[in-house]
Short mmCIF file of C-alpha atoms and ligand atoms in Angstrom, two decimals:
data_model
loop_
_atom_site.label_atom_id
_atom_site.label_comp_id
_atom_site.label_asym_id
_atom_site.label_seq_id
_atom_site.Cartn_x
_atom_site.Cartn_y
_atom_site.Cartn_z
CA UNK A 1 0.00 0.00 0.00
CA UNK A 2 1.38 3.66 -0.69
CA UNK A 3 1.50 5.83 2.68
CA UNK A 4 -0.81 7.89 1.31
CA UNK A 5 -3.55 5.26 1.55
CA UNK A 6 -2.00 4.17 4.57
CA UNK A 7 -2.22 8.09 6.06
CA UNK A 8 -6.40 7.51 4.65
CA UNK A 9 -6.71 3.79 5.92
CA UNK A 10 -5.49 5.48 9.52
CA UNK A 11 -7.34 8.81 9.56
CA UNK A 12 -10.94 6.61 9.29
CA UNK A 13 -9.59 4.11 11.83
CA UNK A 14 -9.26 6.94 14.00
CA UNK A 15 -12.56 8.63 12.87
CA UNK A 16 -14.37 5.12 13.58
CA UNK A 17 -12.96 4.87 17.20
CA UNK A 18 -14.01 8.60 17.89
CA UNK A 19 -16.93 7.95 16.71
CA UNK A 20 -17.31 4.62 18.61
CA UNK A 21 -16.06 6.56 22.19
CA UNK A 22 -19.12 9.42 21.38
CA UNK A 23 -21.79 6.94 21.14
CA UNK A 24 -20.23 5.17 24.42
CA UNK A 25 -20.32 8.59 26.00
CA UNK A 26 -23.63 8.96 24.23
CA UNK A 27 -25.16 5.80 25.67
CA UNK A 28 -23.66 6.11 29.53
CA UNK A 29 -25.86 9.41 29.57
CA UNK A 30 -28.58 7.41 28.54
CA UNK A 31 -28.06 4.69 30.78
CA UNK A 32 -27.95 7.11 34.03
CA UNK A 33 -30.56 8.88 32.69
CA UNK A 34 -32.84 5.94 32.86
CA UNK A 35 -31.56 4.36 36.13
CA UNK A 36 -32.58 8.09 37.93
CA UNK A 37 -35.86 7.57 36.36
CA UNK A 38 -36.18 3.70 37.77
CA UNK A 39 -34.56 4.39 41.34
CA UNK A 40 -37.01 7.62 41.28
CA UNK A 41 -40.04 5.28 40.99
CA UNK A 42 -38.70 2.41 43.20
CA UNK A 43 -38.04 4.72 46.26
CA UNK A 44 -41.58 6.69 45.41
CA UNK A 45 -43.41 3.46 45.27
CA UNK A 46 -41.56 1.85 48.34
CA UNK A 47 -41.80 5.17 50.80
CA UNK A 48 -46.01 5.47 49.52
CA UNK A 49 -46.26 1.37 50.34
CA UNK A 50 -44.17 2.08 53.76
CA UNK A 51 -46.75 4.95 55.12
CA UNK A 52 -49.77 3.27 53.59
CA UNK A 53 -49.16 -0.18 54.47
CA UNK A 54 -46.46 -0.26 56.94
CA UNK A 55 -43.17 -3.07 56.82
CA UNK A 56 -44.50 -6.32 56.08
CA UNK A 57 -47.20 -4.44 53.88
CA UNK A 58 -44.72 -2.98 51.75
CA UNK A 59 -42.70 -6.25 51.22
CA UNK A 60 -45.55 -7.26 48.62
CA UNK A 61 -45.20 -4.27 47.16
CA UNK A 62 -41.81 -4.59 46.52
CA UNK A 63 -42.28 -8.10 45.10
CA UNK A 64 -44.78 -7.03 42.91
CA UNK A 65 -44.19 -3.54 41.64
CA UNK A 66 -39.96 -3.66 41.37
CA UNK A 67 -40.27 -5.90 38.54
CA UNK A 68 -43.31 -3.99 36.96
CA UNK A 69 -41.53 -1.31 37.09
CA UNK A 70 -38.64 -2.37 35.98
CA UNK A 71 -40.45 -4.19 32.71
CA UNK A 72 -41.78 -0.66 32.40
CA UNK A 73 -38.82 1.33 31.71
CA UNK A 74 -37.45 -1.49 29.76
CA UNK A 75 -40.49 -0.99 27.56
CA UNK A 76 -40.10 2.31 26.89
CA UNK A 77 -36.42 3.13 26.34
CA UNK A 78 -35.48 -0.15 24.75
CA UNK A 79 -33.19 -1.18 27.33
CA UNK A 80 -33.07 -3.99 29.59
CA UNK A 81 -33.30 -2.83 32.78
CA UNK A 82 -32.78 -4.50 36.48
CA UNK A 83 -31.18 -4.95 39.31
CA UNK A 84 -29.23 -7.45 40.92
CA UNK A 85 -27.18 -8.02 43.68
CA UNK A 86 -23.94 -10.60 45.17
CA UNK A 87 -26.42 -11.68 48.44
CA UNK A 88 -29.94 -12.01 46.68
CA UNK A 89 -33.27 -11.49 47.68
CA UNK A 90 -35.44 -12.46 44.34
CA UNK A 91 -34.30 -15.46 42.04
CA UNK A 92 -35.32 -13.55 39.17
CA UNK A 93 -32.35 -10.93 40.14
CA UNK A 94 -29.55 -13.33 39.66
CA UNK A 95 -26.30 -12.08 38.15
CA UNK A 96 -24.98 -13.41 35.38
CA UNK A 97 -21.24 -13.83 35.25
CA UNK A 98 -20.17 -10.20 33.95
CA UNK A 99 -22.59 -8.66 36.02
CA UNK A 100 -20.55 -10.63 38.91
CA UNK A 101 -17.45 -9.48 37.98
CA UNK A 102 -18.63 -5.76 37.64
CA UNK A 103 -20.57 -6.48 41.44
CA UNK A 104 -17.31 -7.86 42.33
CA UNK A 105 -15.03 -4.49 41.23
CA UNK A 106 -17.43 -2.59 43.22
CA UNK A 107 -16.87 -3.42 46.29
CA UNK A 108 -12.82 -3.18 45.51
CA UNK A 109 -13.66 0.33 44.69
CA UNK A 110 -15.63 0.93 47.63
CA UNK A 111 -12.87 -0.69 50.04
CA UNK A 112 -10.57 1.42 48.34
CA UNK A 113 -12.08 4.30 49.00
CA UNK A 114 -14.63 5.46 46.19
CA UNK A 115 -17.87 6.55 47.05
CA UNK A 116 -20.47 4.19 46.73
CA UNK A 117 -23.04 6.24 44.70
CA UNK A 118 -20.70 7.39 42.66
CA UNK A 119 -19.34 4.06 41.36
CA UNK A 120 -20.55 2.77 38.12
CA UNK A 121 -18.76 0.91 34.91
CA UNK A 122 -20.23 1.02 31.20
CA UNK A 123 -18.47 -1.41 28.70
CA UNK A 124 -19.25 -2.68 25.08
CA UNK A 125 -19.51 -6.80 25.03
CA UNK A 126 -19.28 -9.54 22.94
CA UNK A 127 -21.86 -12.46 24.21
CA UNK A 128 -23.78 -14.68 21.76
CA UNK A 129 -22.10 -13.38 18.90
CA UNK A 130 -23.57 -10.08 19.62
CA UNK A 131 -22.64 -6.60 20.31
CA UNK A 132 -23.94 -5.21 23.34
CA UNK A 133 -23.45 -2.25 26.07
CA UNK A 134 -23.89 -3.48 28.88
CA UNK A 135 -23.97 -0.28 32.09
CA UNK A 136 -24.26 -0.69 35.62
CA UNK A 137 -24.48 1.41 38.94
CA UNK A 138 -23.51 0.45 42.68
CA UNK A 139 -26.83 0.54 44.60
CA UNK A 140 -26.17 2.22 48.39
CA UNK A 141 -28.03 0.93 51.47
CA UNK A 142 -29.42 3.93 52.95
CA UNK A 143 -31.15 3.88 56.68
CA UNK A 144 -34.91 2.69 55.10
CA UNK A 145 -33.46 -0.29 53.73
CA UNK A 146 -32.57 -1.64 56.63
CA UNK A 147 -36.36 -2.62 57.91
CA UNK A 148 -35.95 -5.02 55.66
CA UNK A 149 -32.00 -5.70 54.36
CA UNK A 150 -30.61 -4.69 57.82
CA UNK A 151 -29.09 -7.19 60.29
CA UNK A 152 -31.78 -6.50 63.49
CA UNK A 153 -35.14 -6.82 61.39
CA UNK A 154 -38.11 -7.45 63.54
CA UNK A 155 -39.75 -10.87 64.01
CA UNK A 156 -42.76 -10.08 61.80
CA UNK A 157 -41.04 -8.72 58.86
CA UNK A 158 -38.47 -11.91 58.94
CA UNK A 159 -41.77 -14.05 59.18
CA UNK A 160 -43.13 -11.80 56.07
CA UNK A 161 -40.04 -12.32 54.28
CA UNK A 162 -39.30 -15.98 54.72
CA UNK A 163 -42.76 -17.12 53.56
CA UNK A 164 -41.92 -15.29 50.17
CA UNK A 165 -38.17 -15.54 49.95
CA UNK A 166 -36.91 -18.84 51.42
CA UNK A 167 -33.45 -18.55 50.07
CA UNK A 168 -32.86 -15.09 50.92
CA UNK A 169 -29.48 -13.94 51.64
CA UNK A 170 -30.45 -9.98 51.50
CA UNK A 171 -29.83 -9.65 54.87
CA UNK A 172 -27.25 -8.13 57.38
CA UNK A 173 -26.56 -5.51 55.35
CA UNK A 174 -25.16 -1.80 56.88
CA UNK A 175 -26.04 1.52 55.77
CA UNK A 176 -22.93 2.70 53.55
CA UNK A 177 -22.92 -1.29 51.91
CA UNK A 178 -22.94 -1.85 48.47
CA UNK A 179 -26.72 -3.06 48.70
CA UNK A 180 -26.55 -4.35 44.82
CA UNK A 181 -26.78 -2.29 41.03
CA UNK A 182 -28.63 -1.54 38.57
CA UNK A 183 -27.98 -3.34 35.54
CA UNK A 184 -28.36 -2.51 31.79
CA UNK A 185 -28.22 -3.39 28.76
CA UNK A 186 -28.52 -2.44 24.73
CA UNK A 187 -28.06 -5.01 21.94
CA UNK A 188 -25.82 -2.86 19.61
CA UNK A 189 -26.72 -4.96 15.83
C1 LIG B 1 -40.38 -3.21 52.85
C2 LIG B 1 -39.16 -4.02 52.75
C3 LIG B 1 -38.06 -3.49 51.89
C4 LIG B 1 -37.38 -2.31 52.03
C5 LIG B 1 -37.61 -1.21 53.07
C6 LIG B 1 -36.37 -2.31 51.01
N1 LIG B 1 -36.41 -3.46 50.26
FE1 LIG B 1 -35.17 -4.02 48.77
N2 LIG B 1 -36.23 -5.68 48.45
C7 LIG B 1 -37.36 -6.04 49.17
C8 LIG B 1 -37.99 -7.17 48.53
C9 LIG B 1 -39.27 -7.87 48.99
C10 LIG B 1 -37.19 -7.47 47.39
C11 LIG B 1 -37.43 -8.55 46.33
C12 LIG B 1 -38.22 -7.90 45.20
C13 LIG B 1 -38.66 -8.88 44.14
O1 LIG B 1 -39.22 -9.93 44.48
O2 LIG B 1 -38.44 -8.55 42.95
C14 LIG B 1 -36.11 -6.51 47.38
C15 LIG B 1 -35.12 -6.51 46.41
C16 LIG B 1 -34.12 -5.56 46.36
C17 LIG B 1 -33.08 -5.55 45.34
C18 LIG B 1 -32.92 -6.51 44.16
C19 LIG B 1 -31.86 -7.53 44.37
C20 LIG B 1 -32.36 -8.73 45.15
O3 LIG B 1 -31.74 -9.01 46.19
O4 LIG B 1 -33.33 -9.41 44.74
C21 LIG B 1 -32.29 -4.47 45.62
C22 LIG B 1 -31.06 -4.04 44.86
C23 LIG B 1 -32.88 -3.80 46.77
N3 LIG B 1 -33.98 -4.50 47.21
C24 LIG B 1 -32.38 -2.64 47.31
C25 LIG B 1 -33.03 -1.92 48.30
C26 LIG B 1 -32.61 -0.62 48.74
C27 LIG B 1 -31.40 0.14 48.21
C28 LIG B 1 -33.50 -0.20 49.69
C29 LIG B 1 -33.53 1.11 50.42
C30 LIG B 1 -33.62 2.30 49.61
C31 LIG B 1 -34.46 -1.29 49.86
N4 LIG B 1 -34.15 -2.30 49.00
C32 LIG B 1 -35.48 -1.28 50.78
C33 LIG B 1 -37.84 -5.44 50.32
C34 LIG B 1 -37.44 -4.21 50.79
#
């Protein structure tokens, strides 16, 4: 090849990797975008079921509306959006193996010092012979959660929560822990 086509062949490598790194950029605001929305309408929906209903009342509603919800924004934007977690609550939450990995850099970030709500990790993937981007964003436990993720949670919300959840492990948690993530994902072709 003469260097001038190899100067051409360059300059649109480079153009195509720009290009790649603005949609990137491009999708991560998307992605946060729509996990504010979903965490909005989580919290709304669980402090409205915690007044109305109190503890044990607003376990259902957690079982039932999280993954509405979820299914919801999914819906709408395109995305795939959930949560999931290293010490589960739901079955239907479980992590498949990058999302482990990514749950698992977390909490090296947050021993190392990063602050929990501000750790997240966006990353284009190869799985199935597809292209995907794949996004996802440290949840924090805050004081609320611990009625019902905490390590001292009374006797009737334990009975509540074993008759739904016999394998839970969504327990013993303390404000500050990584409680789980939101997790996201956008076929690419
Ligand atoms: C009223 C009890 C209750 C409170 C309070 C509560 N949760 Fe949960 N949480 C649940 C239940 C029940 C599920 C399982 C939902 C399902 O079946 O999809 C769950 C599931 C989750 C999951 C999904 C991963 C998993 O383990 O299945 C995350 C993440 C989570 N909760 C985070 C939080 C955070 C963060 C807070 C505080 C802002 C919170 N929860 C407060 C009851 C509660």
């Amino acid at each position: 090849m003469s260097s001038i086509r190899w100067i051409v062949a360059a300059a649109l490598a480079g153009m195509t990797l720009t290009a790649l790194a603005a949609s990137e950029a491009e999708l991560t605001r998307e992605a946060r975008a729509l996990v504010k929305q979903y965490a909005h309408r989580l919290k709304h929906e669980l402090k409205h079921a915690l007044s109305e209903e109190g503890v044990t009342g607003a376990i259902k509603a957690c079982r039932v509306k999280a993954p509405d919800i979820g299914a919801e924004v999914s819906d709408a934007s395109g995305w795939s959006v959930r949560r999931t977690s290293l010490k589960l609550r739901s079955l239907d939450d479980v992590p498949d193996k990058w999302e482990v990995k990514v749950l698992e850099s977390f909490e090296r970030r947050k021993a190392a010092g990063e602050p929990v709500a501000r750790i997240d990790h966006a990353e284009v993937v190869t799985q199935k012979g597809r292209r995907w981007f794949r996004y996802m964003k440290a949840i924090p436990t805050q004081k609320v959660c611990l009625k019902c993720h905490g390590g001292d949670i009374s006797e009737d919300v334990r009975e509540a929560l074993d008759a739904s959840y016999p394998f839970d492990q969504a327990r013993g948690f303390k404000e500050g822990d990584i409680r789980g993530a939101f997790t996201l994902k956008r076929a690419l072709d």
